[in-house]
Amino acid sequence: LAKTTQPISMDSYEGQEVNITCSHNNIATNDYITWYQQFPSQGPRFIIQGYKTKVTNEVASLFIPADRKSSTLSLPRVSLSDTAVYYCLVGEDTGRRALTFGSGTRLQVQP
Amino acid sequence: GAVVSQHPSRVICKSGTSVKIECRSLDFQATTMFWYRQFPKQSLMLMATSNEGSKATYEQGVEKDKFLINHASLTLSTLTVTSAHPEDSSFYICSARDDDLQGRNTEAFFGQGTRLTVV
């Protein structure tokens, strides 16, 4: 499975856009990029997944350059409730394979 | 959306006793479920893969006789921490994907986690 590198922590203020970049230099052809969010004392929650270019849903956008060696999760206008740990995962998305979590990025949103 | 339910959410037990944690997929079937452990300020670490009707597969360093896994049905997997010790205190999380969506890109659903404290 491709190893990922993310910033350990980030700080932001309410209303700002937050971009969290993840490096995955060894991504394989069949690998997808998936982001999960985890609040304290809760299980992770799926945010978004993509393979290339740009994906957008009601929560976030995911930008993936052509070489796919990195990806950026974009959270528009964050609020205090977006304070959480965000994990970037890379791998083949098959049901029988466990997800491998890296260290994640701890986002702290201030008022 | 699909939900994975874990029970209990919190448990405190005495050293030397056993604790069972249940993981249920509420509206889908899951032949495979995964168990993770998470220590404070750390990431999730995969402990084992639970397979319905067969033995679980454990990650290196995880004692199968200490962490008993039973996946008796397509919607239920249990993790039993036997002879618990304070160092087993952790946050245990299960995960599953919908069997009907095998081979397609699907999200993994996680339980709400179980906070185990061994005193």
mmCIF file of C-alpha atoms in Angstrom:
data_model
loop_
_atom_site.group_PDB
_atom_site.id
_atom_site.type_symbol
_atom_site.label_atom_id
_atom_site.label_comp_id
_atom_site.label_asym_id
_atom_site.label_seq_id
_atom_site.Cartn_x
_atom_site.Cartn_y
_atom_site.Cartn_z
ATOM 1 C CA LEU A 1 0.000 0.000 0.000
ATOM 2 C CA ALA A 2 1.243 3.475 -0.856
ATOM 3 C CA LYS A 3 2.626 5.404 2.100
ATOM 4 C CA THR A 4 1.184 8.839 2.737
ATOM 5 C CA THR A 5 2.642 11.956 4.299
ATOM 6 C CA GLN A 6 0.508 14.729 5.764
ATOM 7 C CA PRO A 7 1.165 17.690 8.027
ATOM 8 C CA ILE A 8 0.780 16.676 11.640
ATOM 9 C CA SER A 9 -1.370 19.650 12.533
ATOM 10 C CA MET A 10 -2.997 22.756 11.118
ATOM 11 C CA ASP A 11 -4.748 25.740 12.634
ATOM 12 C CA SER A 12 -7.471 27.818 11.067
ATOM 13 C CA TYR A 13 -10.251 30.229 11.929
ATOM 14 C CA GLU A 14 -13.946 29.947 11.380
ATOM 15 C CA GLY A 15 -15.041 30.894 7.890
ATOM 16 C CA GLN A 16 -11.697 30.241 6.281
ATOM 17 C CA GLU A 17 -10.960 27.693 3.586
ATOM 18 C CA VAL A 18 -8.626 24.942 4.706
ATOM 19 C CA ASN A 19 -6.465 22.925 2.354
ATOM 20 C CA ILE A 20 -4.728 19.809 3.604
ATOM 21 C CA THR A 21 -2.190 18.279 1.268
ATOM 22 C CA CYS A 22 -1.166 14.655 1.284
ATOM 23 C CA SER A 23 1.878 13.236 -0.490
ATOM 24 C CA HIS A 24 1.750 9.722 -1.897
ATOM 25 C CA ASN A 25 4.700 9.392 -4.243
ATOM 26 C CA ASN A 26 4.379 5.631 -4.643
ATOM 27 C CA ILE A 27 0.721 5.547 -5.599
ATOM 28 C CA ALA A 28 -0.120 2.627 -7.883
ATOM 29 C CA THR A 29 -2.265 2.661 -10.994
ATOM 30 C CA ASN A 30 -5.208 0.962 -9.292
ATOM 31 C CA ASP A 31 -5.061 3.051 -6.123
ATOM 32 C CA TYR A 32 -7.764 5.474 -5.123
ATOM 33 C CA ILE A 33 -7.337 8.383 -2.726
ATOM 34 C CA THR A 34 -9.757 8.561 0.164
ATOM 35 C CA TRP A 35 -10.089 10.980 3.045
ATOM 36 C CA TYR A 36 -11.632 10.232 6.414
ATOM 37 C CA GLN A 37 -12.487 12.499 9.317
ATOM 38 C CA GLN A 38 -12.303 11.476 12.953
ATOM 39 C CA PHE A 39 -13.680 13.330 15.942
ATOM 40 C CA PRO A 40 -12.406 12.507 19.443
ATOM 41 C CA SER A 41 -13.748 9.224 20.787
ATOM 42 C CA GLN A 42 -15.544 8.389 17.550
ATOM 43 C CA GLY A 43 -14.830 6.122 14.611
ATOM 44 C CA PRO A 44 -13.607 7.659 11.350
ATOM 45 C CA ARG A 45 -16.134 8.959 8.861
ATOM 46 C CA PHE A 46 -15.762 8.937 5.085
ATOM 47 C CA ILE A 47 -15.422 12.383 3.547
ATOM 48 C CA ILE A 48 -14.482 12.017 -0.089
ATOM 49 C CA GLN A 49 -12.757 9.755 -2.580
ATOM 50 C CA GLY A 50 -11.168 10.326 -5.951
ATOM 51 C CA TYR A 51 -8.902 8.877 -8.590
ATOM 52 C CA LYS A 52 -7.839 11.892 -10.622
ATOM 53 C CA THR A 53 -8.609 15.566 -11.306
ATOM 54 C CA LYS A 54 -11.256 17.028 -9.037
ATOM 55 C CA VAL A 55 -14.076 15.609 -6.995
ATOM 56 C CA THR A 56 -16.584 17.682 -5.074
ATOM 57 C CA ASN A 57 -19.375 16.770 -2.719
ATOM 58 C CA GLU A 58 -21.460 18.628 -0.185
ATOM 59 C CA VAL A 59 -18.691 18.489 2.394
ATOM 60 C CA ALA A 60 -15.398 18.980 0.596
ATOM 61 C CA SER A 61 -13.416 19.027 -2.614
ATOM 62 C CA LEU A 62 -10.517 16.802 -3.538
ATOM 63 C CA PHE A 63 -7.903 17.995 -5.972
ATOM 64 C CA ILE A 64 -5.579 15.464 -7.581
ATOM 65 C CA PRO A 65 -2.883 16.571 -10.040
ATOM 66 C CA ALA A 66 -2.142 14.627 -13.187
ATOM 67 C CA ASP A 67 0.797 12.702 -11.694
ATOM 68 C CA ARG A 68 -1.387 11.678 -8.716
ATOM 69 C CA LYS A 69 1.593 11.867 -6.377
ATOM 70 C CA SER A 70 -0.272 14.191 -4.081
ATOM 71 C CA SER A 71 -3.790 15.283 -3.300
ATOM 72 C CA THR A 72 -5.390 18.200 -1.515
ATOM 73 C CA LEU A 73 -8.496 18.077 0.596
ATOM 74 C CA SER A 74 -10.258 21.422 0.568
ATOM 75 C CA LEU A 75 -12.764 22.337 3.268
ATOM 76 C CA PRO A 76 -14.669 25.508 2.421
ATOM 77 C CA ARG A 77 -15.550 27.933 5.197
ATOM 78 C CA VAL A 78 -14.689 25.761 8.155
ATOM 79 C CA SER A 79 -16.539 25.979 11.422
ATOM 80 C CA LEU A 80 -15.609 24.966 14.951
ATOM 81 C CA SER A 81 -17.250 21.590 14.344
ATOM 82 C CA ASP A 82 -14.682 20.799 11.665
ATOM 83 C CA THR A 83 -12.022 20.455 14.360
ATOM 84 C CA ALA A 84 -10.943 16.850 13.915
ATOM 85 C CA VAL A 85 -8.201 14.595 12.599
ATOM 86 C CA TYR A 86 -8.192 14.107 8.842
ATOM 87 C CA TYR A 87 -6.668 10.987 7.326
ATOM 88 C CA CYS A 88 -5.515 10.542 3.750
ATOM 89 C CA LEU A 89 -5.550 6.932 2.597
ATOM 90 C CA VAL A 90 -4.334 5.470 -0.648
ATOM 91 C CA GLY A 91 -5.043 1.995 -1.925
ATOM 92 C CA GLU A 92 -7.191 -0.269 -4.005
ATOM 93 C CA ASP A 93 -10.739 0.131 -2.893
ATOM 94 C CA THR A 94 -11.780 -3.474 -2.411
ATOM 95 C CA GLY A 95 -14.071 -4.585 0.314
ATOM 96 C CA ARG A 96 -11.866 -7.363 1.585
ATOM 97 C CA ARG A 97 -8.854 -5.175 2.280
ATOM 98 C CA ALA A 98 -8.422 -3.203 5.460
ATOM 99 C CA LEU A 99 -7.638 0.464 5.385
ATOM 100 C CA THR A 100 -4.180 1.525 6.524
ATOM 101 C CA PHE A 101 -4.175 4.784 8.423
ATOM 102 C CA GLY A 102 -1.237 7.134 8.532
ATOM 103 C CA SER A 103 -0.691 9.726 11.207
ATOM 104 C CA GLY A 104 -3.374 12.086 9.957
ATOM 105 C CA THR A 105 -3.629 15.868 10.232
ATOM 106 C CA ARG A 106 -5.061 17.374 13.372
ATOM 107 C CA LEU A 107 -7.070 20.435 12.348
ATOM 108 C CA GLN A 108 -7.907 22.950 15.033
ATOM 109 C CA VAL A 109 -10.463 25.589 14.098
ATOM 110 C CA GLN A 110 -10.516 28.673 16.294
ATOM 111 C CA PRO A 111 -13.376 31.152 16.673
ATOM 112 C CA GLY B 1 -26.608 5.508 4.902
ATOM 113 C CA ALA B 2 -25.147 2.253 6.091
ATOM 114 C CA VAL B 3 -24.386 2.071 9.760
ATOM 115 C CA VAL B 4 -22.008 0.011 11.819
ATOM 116 C CA SER B 5 -22.951 -0.189 15.459
ATOM 117 C CA GLN B 6 -20.546 -1.024 18.239
ATOM 118 C CA HIS B 7 -21.441 -1.979 21.768
ATOM 119 C CA PRO B 8 -20.610 -1.045 24.419
ATOM 120 C CA SER B 9 -19.303 2.456 23.797
ATOM 121 C CA ARG B 10 -17.479 2.460 27.112
ATOM 122 C CA VAL B 11 -16.453 -0.289 29.477
ATOM 123 C CA ILE B 12 -14.390 -0.447 32.622
ATOM 124 C CA CYS B 13 -13.209 -3.819 33.799
ATOM 125 C CA LYS B 14 -10.915 -5.239 36.410
ATOM 126 C CA SER B 15 -7.538 -6.587 35.519
ATOM 127 C CA GLY B 16 -7.707 -10.273 34.687
ATOM 128 C CA THR B 17 -11.292 -10.280 33.468
ATOM 129 C CA SER B 18 -12.559 -10.579 29.898
ATOM 130 C CA VAL B 19 -14.524 -8.071 27.892
ATOM 131 C CA LYS B 20 -16.589 -8.651 24.772
ATOM 132 C CA ILE B 21 -17.160 -5.948 22.187
ATOM 133 C CA GLU B 22 -19.833 -6.352 19.524
ATOM 134 C CA CYS B 23 -19.790 -4.914 16.033
ATOM 135 C CA ARG B 24 -22.944 -5.047 13.930
ATOM 136 C CA SER B 25 -23.673 -3.954 10.409
ATOM 137 C CA LEU B 26 -27.222 -2.666 10.680
ATOM 138 C CA ASP B 27 -28.490 -2.570 7.137
ATOM 139 C CA PHE B 28 -25.991 -4.478 5.084
ATOM 140 C CA GLN B 29 -24.110 -7.740 5.130
ATOM 141 C CA ALA B 30 -20.391 -7.865 5.675
ATOM 142 C CA THR B 31 -18.443 -11.050 5.109
ATOM 143 C CA THR B 32 -15.337 -9.229 6.256
ATOM 144 C CA MET B 33 -15.000 -6.866 9.185
ATOM 145 C CA PHE B 34 -11.911 -5.220 10.579
ATOM 146 C CA TRP B 35 -10.827 -4.452 14.112
ATOM 147 C CA TYR B 36 -8.594 -1.524 14.946
ATOM 148 C CA ARG B 37 -7.050 -0.220 18.122
ATOM 149 C CA GLN B 38 -6.215 3.394 18.774
ATOM 150 C CA PHE B 39 -4.139 4.763 21.635
ATOM 151 C CA PRO B 40 -4.426 8.429 22.684
ATOM 152 C CA LYS B 41 -3.083 10.894 20.131
ATOM 153 C CA GLN B 42 -2.187 8.052 17.794
ATOM 154 C CA SER B 43 -3.594 6.712 14.567
ATOM 155 C CA LEU B 44 -5.707 3.611 14.086
ATOM 156 C CA MET B 45 -3.754 0.375 14.023
ATOM 157 C CA LEU B 46 -5.249 -2.670 12.363
ATOM 158 C CA MET B 47 -5.450 -5.607 14.749
ATOM 159 C CA ALA B 48 -7.208 -8.257 12.743
ATOM 160 C CA THR B 49 -9.477 -9.075 9.870
ATOM 161 C CA SER B 50 -12.622 -10.919 10.824
ATOM 162 C CA ASN B 51 -14.040 -13.368 8.294
ATOM 163 C CA GLU B 52 -17.535 -14.802 8.524
ATOM 164 C CA GLY B 53 -17.427 -18.541 8.968
ATOM 165 C CA SER B 54 -13.667 -18.822 9.201
ATOM 166 C CA LYS B 55 -10.766 -17.862 11.393
ATOM 167 C CA ALA B 56 -9.705 -14.296 11.758
ATOM 168 C CA THR B 57 -6.436 -13.056 10.345
ATOM 169 C CA TYR B 58 -4.286 -11.252 12.875
ATOM 170 C CA GLU B 59 -1.670 -8.607 12.249
ATOM 171 C CA GLN B 60 1.865 -9.201 13.347
ATOM 172 C CA GLY B 61 2.293 -8.679 17.059
ATOM 173 C CA VAL B 62 -1.379 -9.153 17.930
ATOM 174 C CA GLU B 63 -1.969 -12.195 20.123
ATOM 175 C CA LYS B 64 -4.825 -14.251 18.743
ATOM 176 C CA ASP B 65 -5.360 -16.027 22.050
ATOM 177 C CA LYS B 66 -5.752 -12.739 23.846
ATOM 178 C CA PHE B 67 -7.967 -11.013 21.315
ATOM 179 C CA LEU B 68 -10.572 -13.574 20.345
ATOM 180 C CA ILE B 69 -12.608 -12.771 17.284
ATOM 181 C CA ASN B 70 -15.837 -14.484 16.327
ATOM 182 C CA HIS B 71 -17.672 -13.626 13.116
ATOM 183 C CA ALA B 72 -20.674 -15.892 13.441
ATOM 184 C CA SER B 73 -23.013 -14.147 11.018
ATOM 185 C CA LEU B 74 -22.883 -11.745 8.116
ATOM 186 C CA THR B 75 -23.858 -8.863 10.360
ATOM 187 C CA LEU B 76 -22.009 -9.528 13.600
ATOM 188 C CA SER B 77 -18.401 -9.763 14.662
ATOM 189 C CA THR B 78 -17.235 -9.830 18.257
ATOM 190 C CA LEU B 79 -13.875 -9.061 19.803
ATOM 191 C CA THR B 80 -13.168 -10.502 23.232
ATOM 192 C CA VAL B 81 -10.241 -9.138 25.172
ATOM 193 C CA THR B 82 -9.284 -11.979 27.482
ATOM 194 C CA SER B 83 -7.452 -11.581 30.763
ATOM 195 C CA ALA B 84 -7.366 -7.853 30.269
ATOM 196 C CA HIS B 85 -4.533 -5.795 31.701
ATOM 197 C CA PRO B 86 -4.136 -2.044 32.072
ATOM 198 C CA GLU B 87 -1.971 -1.919 28.935
ATOM 199 C CA ASP B 88 -4.980 -3.174 26.967
ATOM 200 C CA SER B 89 -6.796 0.039 27.796
ATOM 201 C CA SER B 90 -7.469 1.647 24.455
ATOM 202 C CA PHE B 91 -10.103 2.706 21.942
ATOM 203 C CA TYR B 92 -11.263 -0.243 19.851
ATOM 204 C CA ILE B 93 -12.975 0.398 16.521
ATOM 205 C CA CYS B 94 -14.546 -1.955 14.019
ATOM 206 C CA SER B 95 -15.145 -1.380 10.330
ATOM 207 C CA ALA B 96 -17.064 -3.028 7.524
ATOM 208 C CA ARG B 97 -18.057 -2.582 3.904
ATOM 209 C CA ASP B 98 -21.221 -3.665 2.164
ATOM 210 C CA ASP B 99 -20.889 -7.122 0.582
ATOM 211 C CA ASP B 100 -23.296 -6.166 -2.181
ATOM 212 C CA LEU B 101 -20.913 -3.503 -3.398
ATOM 213 C CA GLN B 102 -17.850 -5.731 -3.639
ATOM 214 C CA GLY B 103 -15.537 -4.693 -6.427
ATOM 215 C CA ARG B 104 -17.012 -1.235 -6.660
ATOM 216 C CA ASN B 105 -15.611 1.809 -4.974
ATOM 217 C CA THR B 106 -17.281 1.937 -1.636
ATOM 218 C CA GLU B 107 -16.636 3.700 1.587
ATOM 219 C CA ALA B 108 -15.755 1.785 4.704
ATOM 220 C CA PHE B 109 -18.135 2.294 7.608
ATOM 221 C CA PHE B 110 -16.803 2.491 11.095
ATOM 222 C CA GLY B 111 -18.411 1.829 14.421
ATOM 223 C CA GLN B 112 -18.481 4.539 17.044
ATOM 224 C CA GLY B 113 -15.711 2.809 18.940
ATOM 225 C CA THR B 114 -15.405 1.257 22.377
ATOM 226 C CA ARG B 115 -13.355 2.898 25.094
ATOM 227 C CA LEU B 116 -11.892 0.122 27.237
ATOM 228 C CA THR B 117 -10.372 0.971 30.571
ATOM 229 C CA VAL B 118 -8.762 -1.811 32.571
ATOM 230 C CA VAL B 119 -8.221 -1.012 36.235
#
